[in-house]
Coordinates of N, CA and C in Angstrom, one line a residue:
M3 N 56.4 99.7 105.3 CA 57.5 99.6 104.3 C 57.3 98.4 103.5
T4 N 57.3 98.5 102.2 CA 57.1 97.4 101.3 C 58.4 97.3 100.4
V5 N 58.9 96.1 100.4 CA 60.1 95.9 99.5 C 59.7 95.1 98.3
P6 N 60.0 95.6 97.1 CA 59.6 94.9 95.9 C 60.1 93.5 95.8
G7 N 59.2 92.6 95.6 CA 59.5 91.2 95.5 C 59.8 90.5 96.9
Q8 N 59.7 91.3 98.0 CA 60.0 90.7 99.3 C 58.8 90.7 100.2
G9 N 57.7 91.3 99.8 CA 56.6 91.4 100.7 C 56.7 92.6 101.7
K10 N 55.7 92.8 102.5 CA 55.7 93.9 103.5 C 56.6 93.6 104.7
V11 N 57.4 94.7 105.1 CA 58.2 94.6 106.3 C 57.5 95.5 107.3
D12 N 56.9 94.8 108.3 CA 56.2 95.5 109.4 C 57.2 95.8 110.6
T13 N 57.2 97.1 111.0 CA 58.0 97.5 112.2 C 57.2 97.1 113.4
V14 N 57.9 96.3 114.3 CA 57.3 95.8 115.5 C 57.6 96.7 116.7
F15 N 58.9 97.1 116.8 CA 59.4 97.8 118.0 C 60.6 98.6 117.6
V16 N 60.8 99.8 118.1 CA 62.0 100.7 118.0 C 62.4 101.2 119.3
E17 N 63.6 101.1 119.6 CA 64.2 101.7 120.9 C 65.5 102.4 120.5
D18 N 65.5 103.7 120.5 CA 66.7 104.5 120.3 C 67.3 105.2 121.5
F19 N 66.6 105.0 122.6 CA 67.0 105.5 124.0 C 66.9 107.0 124.0
E20 N 66.4 107.7 123.0 CA 66.4 109.2 123.0 C 65.4 109.7 124.0
S21 N 64.5 108.9 124.5 CA 63.5 109.4 125.5 C 64.2 109.6 126.8
G22 N 65.4 109.0 127.0 CA 66.1 109.0 128.3 C 65.6 108.1 129.3
R23 N 64.6 107.3 129.0 CA 64.0 106.4 130.0 C 63.9 105.0 129.4
L24 N 63.6 104.0 130.2 CA 63.5 102.6 129.8 C 62.1 102.1 130.0
A25 N 61.1 103.0 129.8 CA 59.7 102.6 130.0 C 59.2 101.6 129.0
A26 N 59.9 101.5 127.9 CA 59.4 100.6 126.9 C 59.7 99.1 127.2
W27 N 60.4 98.9 128.3 CA 60.8 97.5 128.6 C 60.1 97.1 129.9
P28 N 59.1 96.2 129.8 CA 58.3 95.9 131.0 C 58.9 94.9 131.9
D29 N 60.0 94.3 131.5 CA 60.7 93.3 132.3 C 62.2 93.5 132.4
G30 N 62.7 93.6 133.6 CA 64.2 93.5 133.8 C 64.8 94.8 134.1
V31 N 64.2 96.0 134.0 CA 64.8 97.2 134.3 C 65.4 97.3 135.7
D32 N 66.7 97.6 135.7 CA 67.4 97.7 137.0 C 68.3 99.0 136.9
P33 N 67.9 100.1 137.5 CA 68.6 101.3 137.5 C 70.1 101.2 138.0
T34 N 70.3 100.2 138.8 CA 71.7 100.1 139.4 C 72.7 99.5 138.3
R35 N 72.1 98.9 137.3 CA 73.0 98.3 136.3 C 72.7 98.9 134.9
Q36 N 71.6 99.5 134.6 CA 71.3 100.0 133.3 C 70.9 101.5 133.4
R37 N 71.6 102.3 132.6 CA 71.3 103.7 132.6 C 71.4 104.3 131.2
V38 N 70.6 105.3 130.9 CA 70.7 106.0 129.6 C 71.6 107.1 129.7
V39 N 72.6 107.2 128.9 CA 73.7 108.2 128.9 C 73.4 109.2 127.8
T40 N 73.5 110.5 128.2 CA 73.4 111.6 127.2 C 74.8 112.0 126.8
D41 N 75.2 111.7 125.6 CA 76.5 112.1 125.1 C 76.5 112.0 123.6
P42 N 76.2 113.1 122.8 CA 76.1 113.0 121.4 C 77.4 112.6 120.7
G43 N 78.5 112.8 121.3 CA 79.8 112.4 120.7 C 80.1 111.0 120.9
S44 N 79.4 110.3 121.8 CA 79.6 108.9 122.0 C 78.5 108.0 121.6
A45 N 77.3 108.5 121.4 CA 76.2 107.7 120.9 C 76.4 107.2 119.5
Q46 N 75.8 106.1 119.2 CA 75.9 105.6 117.8 C 75.3 106.6 116.8
S47 N 74.1 107.1 117.2 CA 73.5 108.2 116.5 C 72.6 108.9 117.5
G48 N 72.1 110.1 117.2 CA 71.4 110.9 118.2 C 72.2 111.3 119.3
S49 N 71.7 111.4 120.5 CA 72.4 111.9 121.6 C 72.5 111.0 122.8
R50 N 71.7 109.9 122.8 CA 71.7 109.0 123.9 C 71.9 107.6 123.6
Y51 N 72.4 106.8 124.5 CA 72.6 105.3 124.4 C 72.4 104.7 125.7
L52 N 72.3 103.3 125.7 CA 72.2 102.6 126.9 C 73.6 102.1 127.4
A53 N 73.9 102.3 128.6 CA 75.2 101.8 129.2 C 74.8 100.8 130.3
V54 N 75.4 99.6 130.2 CA 75.0 98.5 131.1 C 76.3 98.2 131.9
T55 N 76.1 98.1 133.2 CA 77.2 97.8 134.1 C 77.1 96.3 134.5
Y56 N 78.1 95.5 134.3 CA 78.2 94.2 134.7 C 79.0 94.2 136.1
V57 N 78.3 93.8 137.1 CA 79.0 93.9 138.4 C 80.0 92.7 138.5
A58 N 81.0 92.9 139.4 CA 82.0 91.9 139.6 C 81.4 90.6 140.1
S59 N 81.8 89.5 139.5 CA 81.2 88.2 139.8 C 79.7 88.1 139.5
G60 N 79.2 88.9 138.6 CA 77.8 88.9 138.3 C 77.6 89.3 136.8
D61 N 76.5 89.9 136.6 CA 76.2 90.3 135.2 C 75.4 91.7 135.2
G62 N 74.9 92.0 134.0 CA 74.2 93.3 133.9 C 72.7 93.2 133.8
G63 N 72.2 92.0 134.1 CA 70.7 91.8 134.0 C 70.2 91.6 132.6
W64 N 69.0 92.2 132.4 CA 68.4 92.0 131.1 C 67.3 93.0 130.9
L65 N 66.8 93.2 129.7 CA 65.7 94.0 129.3 C 64.8 93.2 128.3
T66 N 63.5 93.0 128.6 CA 62.7 92.2 127.8 C 61.5 93.0 127.3
R67 N 61.2 92.9 126.0 CA 60.0 93.5 125.4 C 59.1 92.4 124.8
F68 N 57.8 92.3 125.1 CA 57.0 91.3 124.5 C 56.2 91.8 123.3
F69 N 55.8 90.9 122.4 CA 55.0 91.1 121.3 C 53.9 90.1 121.1
M70 N 53.0 90.1 122.0 CA 52.0 89.0 122.0 C 50.9 89.3 121.0
P71 N 50.3 88.3 120.4 CA 50.6 86.8 120.6 C 51.8 86.3 119.9
G72 N 52.3 87.1 118.9 CA 53.6 86.7 118.3 C 53.6 86.7 116.8
Y73 N 54.8 86.3 116.3 CA 55.0 86.2 114.8 C 55.7 85.0 114.4
D74 N 55.7 84.6 113.2 CA 56.4 83.5 112.6 C 57.7 83.8 112.1
S75 N 58.0 85.1 112.0 CA 59.3 85.6 111.5 C 59.6 86.9 112.2
L76 N 60.8 87.1 112.8 CA 61.2 88.3 113.4 C 62.7 88.6 113.1
Y77 N 63.0 89.8 112.9 CA 64.3 90.3 112.7 C 64.6 91.4 113.6
V78 N 65.8 91.4 114.3 CA 66.2 92.4 115.2 C 67.6 92.9 114.7
S79 N 67.7 94.3 114.8 CA 68.9 95.0 114.4 C 69.3 95.9 115.6
Y80 N 70.5 95.9 116.0 CA 70.9 96.9 117.0 C 72.4 97.1 116.9
Y81 N 72.9 98.0 117.7 CA 74.3 98.4 117.8 C 74.9 98.1 119.2
V82 N 76.1 97.5 119.2 CA 76.7 97.2 120.5 C 78.1 97.7 120.5
R83 N 78.6 98.1 121.6 CA 80.0 98.5 121.8 C 80.7 98.0 123.0
F84 N 81.8 97.3 122.9 CA 82.5 96.8 124.0 C 83.6 97.8 124.3
P85 N 83.8 98.2 125.6 CA 84.8 99.1 125.9 C 86.2 98.6 125.7
P86 N 87.2 99.4 125.7 CA 88.6 98.9 125.4 C 89.1 97.9 126.5
A87 N 88.6 98.0 127.7 CA 89.0 97.1 128.7 C 88.2 95.8 128.9
W88 N 87.3 95.6 127.9 CA 86.4 94.4 128.1 C 87.2 93.1 128.1
R89 N 86.7 92.2 129.0 CA 87.3 90.9 129.1 C 86.2 89.8 129.1
G90 N 86.4 88.7 128.3 CA 85.5 87.5 128.4 C 84.3 87.5 127.6
A91 N 83.3 86.7 128.0 CA 82.1 86.4 127.2 C 80.9 87.2 127.7
T92 N 79.8 87.1 126.9 CA 78.5 87.6 127.3 C 77.5 87.1 126.3
K93 N 76.2 86.9 126.8 CA 75.1 86.8 125.9 C 74.8 88.3 125.5
L94 N 74.3 88.4 124.3 CA 74.0 89.7 123.7 C 72.5 90.0 123.5
I95 N 71.9 89.2 122.6 CA 70.5 89.5 122.3 C 69.8 88.2 122.0
A96 N 68.5 88.1 122.4 CA 67.7 86.9 122.2 C 66.3 87.2 121.6
L97 N 65.8 86.2 120.9 CA 64.4 86.2 120.5 C 63.8 84.9 121.1
Y98 N 62.7 85.2 121.8 CA 62.1 84.1 122.6 C 60.8 83.7 121.9
G99 N 60.5 82.4 122.1 CA 59.2 81.8 121.6 C 58.4 81.2 122.7
S100 N 57.5 82.0 123.2 CA 56.6 81.5 124.3 C 55.3 81.1 123.7
R101 N 54.5 80.4 124.5 CA 53.1 80.1 124.0 C 52.3 81.3 123.8
A102 N 51.4 81.3 122.8 CA 50.6 82.5 122.5 C 49.6 82.8 123.7
D103 N 49.4 81.9 124.6 CA 48.5 82.1 125.7 C 49.3 82.3 127.0
D104 N 50.7 82.5 126.9 CA 51.5 82.7 128.1 C 52.8 83.3 127.7
Q105 N 52.9 84.6 127.9 CA 54.1 85.3 127.4 C 55.4 84.9 128.2
W106 N 55.2 84.3 129.3 CA 56.3 83.9 130.2 C 56.8 82.5 130.0
S107 N 56.2 81.7 129.1 CA 56.5 80.3 129.1 C 57.9 80.0 128.6
A108 N 58.6 81.0 127.9 CA 60.0 80.7 127.5 C 61.0 81.3 128.4
L109 N 60.6 82.1 129.4 CA 61.6 82.8 130.2 C 61.9 81.9 131.5
G110 N 63.1 82.0 132.0 CA 63.5 81.3 133.1 C 63.7 79.8 132.9
K111 N 64.0 79.4 131.7 CA 64.1 78.0 131.3 C 65.5 77.5 131.1
A112 N 66.5 78.1 131.7 CA 67.9 77.7 131.6 C 68.0 76.2 132.0
G113 N 68.6 75.4 131.2 CA 68.9 74.0 131.5 C 67.7 73.1 131.2
I114 N 66.6 73.6 130.8 CA 65.4 72.8 130.5 C 65.3 72.5 129.0
C115 N 65.0 71.3 128.6 CA 64.9 70.9 127.2 C 63.5 71.1 126.7
P116 N 63.3 71.9 125.6 CA 62.0 72.2 125.1 C 61.3 70.9 124.5
N117 N 60.0 70.9 124.5 CA 59.3 69.8 124.0 C 58.5 70.1 122.7
G118 N 58.6 71.3 122.2 CA 57.9 71.6 120.9 C 56.6 72.4 121.1
T119 N 56.1 72.4 122.4 CA 54.9 73.1 122.6 C 55.0 74.0 123.8
D120 N 56.1 74.0 124.5 CA 56.3 74.9 125.7 C 57.1 76.1 125.5
F121 N 58.2 76.0 124.7 CA 59.0 77.2 124.5 C 60.2 76.8 123.5
F122 N 60.8 77.9 123.0 CA 62.1 77.8 122.3 C 62.7 79.2 122.5
A123 N 64.0 79.3 122.3 CA 64.7 80.6 122.5 C 66.1 80.5 121.7
T124 N 66.5 81.6 121.2 CA 67.8 81.7 120.6 C 68.5 83.0 120.9
W125 N 69.8 82.9 121.2 CA 70.6 84.1 121.5 C 71.7 84.2 120.5
L126 N 72.3 85.4 120.4 CA 73.6 85.6 119.9 C 74.5 85.8 121.1
I127 N 75.6 85.1 121.2 CA 76.6 85.3 122.3 C 78.0 85.5 121.7
V128 N 78.9 86.0 122.6 CA 80.3 86.0 122.3 C 80.9 85.1 123.3
E129 N 81.9 84.3 122.8 CA 82.5 83.3 123.6 C 83.6 83.8 124.6
A130 N 84.0 83.0 125.5 CA 85.0 83.4 126.5 C 86.4 83.1 126.0
T131 N 86.6 82.7 124.7 CA 87.9 82.4 124.2 C 88.6 83.7 123.7
G132 N 88.0 84.8 123.9 CA 88.7 86.1 123.5 C 88.1 87.2 124.4
D133 N 88.4 88.4 124.0 CA 88.0 89.6 124.8 C 87.4 90.7 123.9
P134 N 86.2 90.5 123.4 CA 85.4 89.3 123.5 C 85.8 88.2 122.5
G135 N 85.2 87.0 122.7 CA 85.5 85.9 121.7 C 84.6 85.9 120.6
P136 N 84.6 84.9 119.7 CA 83.8 84.9 118.5 C 82.3 84.8 118.8
M137 N 81.5 85.3 117.9 CA 80.0 85.3 118.0 C 79.5 84.0 117.5
R138 N 78.4 83.5 118.1 CA 77.7 82.3 117.6 C 76.3 82.2 118.2
F139 N 75.6 81.3 117.7 CA 74.2 81.0 118.2 C 74.3 80.3 119.5
Y140 N 73.2 80.5 120.3 CA 73.0 79.7 121.5 C 71.5 79.5 121.6
T141 N 71.1 78.2 121.3 CA 69.7 78.0 120.9 C 69.1 76.8 121.7
Y142 N 67.9 77.0 122.2 CA 67.1 76.0 122.8 C 66.0 75.6 121.8
Y143 N 66.0 74.3 121.4 CA 65.0 73.8 120.4 C 64.8 72.3 120.7
P144 N 63.7 71.7 120.3 CA 63.3 70.3 120.8 C 64.4 69.3 120.6
A145 N 65.1 69.3 119.4 CA 66.0 68.2 119.1 C 67.4 68.5 119.6
M146 N 67.6 69.5 120.5 CA 68.9 69.9 120.9 C 69.6 68.8 121.7
A147 N 70.9 68.8 121.7 CA 71.7 67.8 122.4 C 71.5 67.9 123.9
R148 N 71.4 66.7 124.6 CA 71.2 66.7 126.0 C 72.6 66.5 126.7
E149 N 72.7 66.9 127.9 CA 73.8 66.7 128.7 C 73.9 65.2 129.1
P150 N 75.1 64.8 129.7 CA 75.2 63.3 130.0 C 74.1 62.8 130.9
D151 N 73.4 63.6 131.6 CA 72.3 63.1 132.5 C 71.0 62.8 131.7
A152 N 71.0 63.2 130.4 CA 69.9 63.0 129.4 C 68.7 63.8 129.7
V153 N 68.7 64.7 130.7 CA 67.5 65.5 131.0 C 67.8 67.0 131.0
T154 N 69.1 67.4 131.0 CA 69.5 68.8 131.0 C 69.9 69.3 129.7
C155 N 69.5 70.5 129.3 CA 69.9 71.1 128.0 C 70.5 72.4 128.3
W156 N 71.6 72.7 127.5 CA 72.2 74.0 127.4 C 72.3 74.4 125.9
G157 N 72.1 75.6 125.6 CA 72.1 76.0 124.2 C 73.5 76.1 123.5
R158 N 74.5 75.7 124.2 CA 75.9 75.8 123.6 C 76.2 74.9 122.5
Y159 N 75.4 73.8 122.3 CA 75.6 72.9 121.2 C 74.8 73.2 120.0
G160 N 75.4 73.1 118.8 CA 74.6 73.1 117.6 C 74.3 71.7 117.2
D161 N 73.9 71.5 115.9 CA 73.7 70.1 115.4 C 74.6 69.8 114.3
G162 N 75.6 70.6 114.1 CA 76.6 70.3 113.1 C 76.3 70.9 111.7
T163 N 75.1 71.4 111.5 CA 74.7 72.0 110.2 C 74.8 73.5 110.2
E164 N 75.0 74.1 111.3 CA 75.2 75.6 111.3 C 76.5 76.0 110.7
T165 N 76.5 77.1 110.0 CA 77.7 77.6 109.3 C 78.1 78.9 109.8
Y166 N 79.4 79.1 110.1 CA 79.9 80.3 110.5 C 81.0 80.8 109.6
V167 N 81.1 82.0 109.3 CA 82.1 82.6 108.4 C 82.9 83.6 109.1
P168 N 84.2 83.3 109.4 CA 85.1 84.2 110.1 C 85.3 85.5 109.2
P169 N 85.7 86.6 109.9 CA 85.9 86.8 111.3 C 84.6 87.0 112.0
L170 N 84.6 86.4 113.3 CA 83.4 86.5 114.1 C 83.5 87.3 115.3
T171 N 84.7 88.0 115.4 CA 85.0 88.8 116.6 C 84.6 90.3 116.4
L172 N 84.3 90.9 117.5 CA 84.0 92.3 117.6 C 85.1 93.1 118.2
D173 N 85.6 94.1 117.5 CA 86.6 95.0 118.0 C 86.1 95.8 119.2
R174 N 87.0 96.1 120.1 CA 86.6 96.9 121.3 C 86.7 98.4 120.9
G175 N 85.9 99.2 121.6 CA 85.9 100.6 121.5 C 85.2 101.2 120.3
V176 N 84.5 100.4 119.5 CA 83.8 100.9 118.3 C 82.4 100.3 118.3
W177 N 81.5 101.0 117.7 CA 80.1 100.4 117.5 C 80.1 99.4 116.4
H178 N 79.4 98.2 116.7 CA 79.2 97.2 115.7 C 77.7 97.0 115.5
H179 N 77.3 96.8 114.2 CA 75.9 96.5 113.9 C 75.7 95.0 113.9
V180 N 74.8 94.6 114.7 CA 74.4 93.2 114.8 C 73.0 93.0 114.4
E181 N 72.8 91.9 113.6 CA 71.4 91.6 113.1 C 71.2 90.1 113.2
L182 N 69.9 89.8 113.6 CA 69.5 88.4 113.8 C 68.1 88.3 113.2
W183 N 67.9 87.3 112.3 CA 66.6 87.0 111.7 C 66.3 85.5 111.9
V184 N 65.2 85.3 112.6 CA 64.7 83.9 112.9 C 63.4 83.7 112.1
K185 N 63.3 82.6 111.4 CA 62.0 82.2 110.7 C 61.6 80.9 111.3
L186 N 60.4 80.8 111.8 CA 59.9 79.5 112.4 C 59.5 78.5 111.4
N187 N 59.6 77.2 111.8 CA 59.2 76.1 110.9 C 57.7 76.0 110.9
T188 N 57.2 75.4 109.8 CA 55.8 74.9 109.8 C 55.7 73.7 110.7
P189 N 54.8 73.6 111.6 CA 54.7 72.4 112.4 C 54.7 71.1 111.6
G190 N 55.5 70.2 111.9 CA 55.6 68.9 111.2 C 56.7 69.0 110.1
Q191 N 57.3 70.1 109.9 CA 58.4 70.3 108.9 C 59.6 70.9 109.5
G192 N 60.8 70.5 109.1 CA 62.0 71.1 109.6 C 62.5 72.2 108.7
N193 N 61.7 73.3 108.5 CA 62.1 74.3 107.6 C 62.3 75.7 108.3
G194 N 62.6 75.7 109.6 CA 63.0 76.9 110.3 C 64.4 77.3 110.0
S195 N 64.7 78.5 110.3 CA 66.1 79.0 110.1 C 66.4 80.2 110.9
Q196 N 67.7 80.4 111.1 CA 68.2 81.6 111.7 C 69.5 82.1 111.1
T197 N 69.7 83.4 111.0 CA 70.8 84.0 110.3 C 71.3 85.2 111.1
F198 N 72.6 85.4 111.2 CA 73.0 86.7 111.8 C 74.1 87.3 110.9
W199 N 74.1 88.7 111.0 CA 75.0 89.5 110.3 C 75.8 90.3 111.2
L200 N 77.1 90.6 110.9 CA 77.9 91.5 111.7 C 78.4 92.6 110.8
D201 N 78.1 93.8 111.1 CA 78.5 94.9 110.3 C 78.1 94.7 108.8
G202 N 76.9 94.2 108.6 CA 76.3 94.1 107.3 C 76.7 92.8 106.5
V203 N 77.6 92.0 107.1 CA 78.1 90.8 106.4 C 77.5 89.6 107.1
R204 N 76.9 88.6 106.3 CA 76.4 87.4 106.9 C 77.5 86.6 107.5
R205 N 77.4 86.3 108.8 CA 78.5 85.5 109.5 C 78.0 84.2 110.0
G206 N 76.7 84.0 110.2 CA 76.2 82.8 110.8 C 74.9 82.4 110.2
S207 N 74.7 81.1 109.8 CA 73.4 80.7 109.3 C 73.2 79.2 109.8
W208 N 71.9 78.9 109.9 CA 71.5 77.6 110.4 C 70.1 77.3 109.9
S209 N 70.0 76.4 109.0 CA 68.7 76.1 108.4 C 68.2 74.7 108.8
G210 N 67.0 74.3 108.4 CA 66.5 72.9 108.7 C 66.1 72.7 110.1
L211 N 65.8 73.8 110.8 CA 65.5 73.8 112.2 C 64.0 73.5 112.5
T212 N 63.8 72.8 113.6 CA 62.4 72.6 114.1 C 62.4 73.3 115.5
F213 N 61.8 74.4 115.5 CA 61.6 75.2 116.8 C 60.4 74.7 117.5
R214 N 59.4 74.2 116.8 CA 58.1 74.0 117.4 C 57.3 72.8 116.7
S215 N 56.4 72.2 117.4 CA 55.5 71.2 116.8 C 54.1 71.7 116.8
S216 N 53.8 72.9 117.2 CA 52.5 73.5 117.2 C 52.6 75.0 117.0
T217 N 51.6 75.6 116.4 CA 51.6 77.0 116.2 C 51.2 77.8 117.5
I218 N 51.0 77.1 118.6 CA 50.9 77.7 119.9 C 52.1 78.5 120.2
L219 N 53.3 78.1 119.7 CA 54.6 78.8 119.9 C 54.8 79.7 118.8
R220 N 55.1 81.0 119.2 CA 55.5 82.0 118.2 C 56.6 82.9 118.7
L221 N 57.2 83.6 117.9 CA 58.2 84.6 118.3 C 57.5 85.8 118.9
N222 N 57.7 86.0 120.2 CA 56.9 87.0 120.9 C 57.7 87.8 122.0
A223 N 59.0 87.8 121.9 CA 59.8 88.6 122.8 C 61.2 88.8 122.3
V224 N 61.7 90.0 122.5 CA 63.1 90.3 122.3 C 63.7 90.6 123.6
Q225 N 65.0 90.2 123.8 CA 65.6 90.5 125.1 C 67.1 90.9 124.9
L226 N 67.4 92.0 125.4 CA 68.8 92.4 125.6 C 69.3 91.7 126.8
T227 N 70.3 90.7 126.6 CA 70.7 89.8 127.7 C 72.1 90.1 128.1
F228 N 72.4 90.6 129.3 CA 73.7 91.0 129.7 C 74.2 89.9 130.8
N229 N 74.5 88.7 130.3 CA 74.8 87.6 131.2 C 76.2 87.0 130.8
R230 N 77.1 86.9 131.7 CA 78.4 86.4 131.5 C 78.5 84.9 131.8
G231 N 77.4 84.3 132.2 CA 77.4 82.9 132.6 C 77.3 82.7 134.1
A232 N 77.3 81.5 134.5 CA 77.0 81.2 135.9 C 78.1 81.7 136.9
S233 N 79.3 81.8 136.4 CA 80.4 82.3 137.3 C 80.6 83.8 137.2
G234 N 79.8 84.5 136.3 CA 80.0 85.9 136.2 C 81.4 86.2 135.6
G235 N 81.9 87.4 136.0 CA 83.2 87.8 135.5 C 84.0 88.3 136.7
P236 N 85.3 88.5 136.5 CA 86.2 88.8 137.6 C 86.2 90.3 138.0
A237 N 85.6 91.1 137.1 CA 85.6 92.6 137.4 C 84.4 93.3 136.9
T238 N 84.1 94.5 137.4 CA 83.0 95.3 136.9 C 83.4 95.7 135.5
Q239 N 82.4 95.6 134.6 CA 82.6 96.0 133.2 C 81.4 96.7 132.7
E240 N 81.5 97.4 131.5 CA 80.4 98.1 131.0 C 80.2 97.7 129.5
L241 N 79.0 97.7 129.0 CA 78.7 97.4 127.6 C 77.7 98.5 127.2
D242 N 77.8 98.9 125.9 CA 76.9 100.0 125.4 C 76.1 99.5 124.3
V243 N 74.8 100.0 124.2 CA 73.8 99.5 123.3 C 73.1 100.7 122.7
D244 N 72.8 100.7 121.4 CA 72.0 101.8 120.8 C 71.2 101.3 119.6
N245 N 70.1 102.0 119.3 CA 69.3 101.9 118.1 C 68.9 100.4 117.8
L246 N 68.0 99.9 118.6 CA 67.4 98.6 118.4 C 66.1 98.7 117.6
V247 N 66.0 97.9 116.6 CA 64.8 97.9 115.7 C 64.3 96.4 115.5
V248 N 63.1 96.1 115.7 CA 62.5 94.8 115.5 C 61.5 94.9 114.3
T249 N 61.6 94.1 113.3 CA 60.7 94.1 112.2 C 60.3 92.6 111.9
T250 N 59.4 92.4 111.0 CA 58.9 91.0 110.7 C 59.8 90.3 109.7
R251 N 60.7 91.0 109.1 CA 61.7 90.4 108.2 C 62.9 91.4 108.0
R252 N 64.0 90.9 107.4 CA 65.1 91.8 107.2 C 64.8 92.7 106.0
P253 N 64.9 94.0 106.2 CA 64.7 94.9 105.1 C 65.8 94.7 104.1
M254 N 65.5 94.8 102.8 CA 66.5 94.7 101.7 C 66.9 96.0 101.3
N255 N 68.2 96.4 101.4 CA 68.6 97.7 101.0 C 68.9 97.8 99.5

């Protein structure tokens, strides 16, 4: 697909769950928490969608797809639905930056501060201040704020330059279209950016980012992340997902 004036948009990955299986995800599949449901009346389109069970005091796991060696720009679009009884927060979707010679270098790095050559990662999350709360970025990058011990990092802090445009909340019981586009910086320059859209409207943007100091880091994984945080949640809940598409840039309609 080529967009006039915008360059070529390459499709990297498509998952509509119509196969009825999760074979396209090499990491994280857990049949006790993730299942493909056949119900044309409930799917966002087609006849099937992914239903994820968050266990009480726990979470729904994750699904990761790798794109090695990686890209300097990736855009992901998908649909998510919170059930009417949903309570609290969750991570939603992530784009990971691992080393081009190690697809795992960005995974399992909670609390670790990136150094510019080991990893970066960014999620969209919904906060615990609502059911669900507002959406925002949750990002690991070299200049991120440290915790008081000066060695621990959590992605909950921005740098004050990110912009959010309310409303940022997702209604329960309906499908919402979520989009995230990350563009990496040129090493030595702070020209990286990330943007998200909710139901076609730009709601979050953050520019001037430095994700990396070397081209050894690239965008090379997408992850559906079903994580409510260290304490989990008080009850079993379900989240629905459909029609995920990853391309090299956001298509212009």
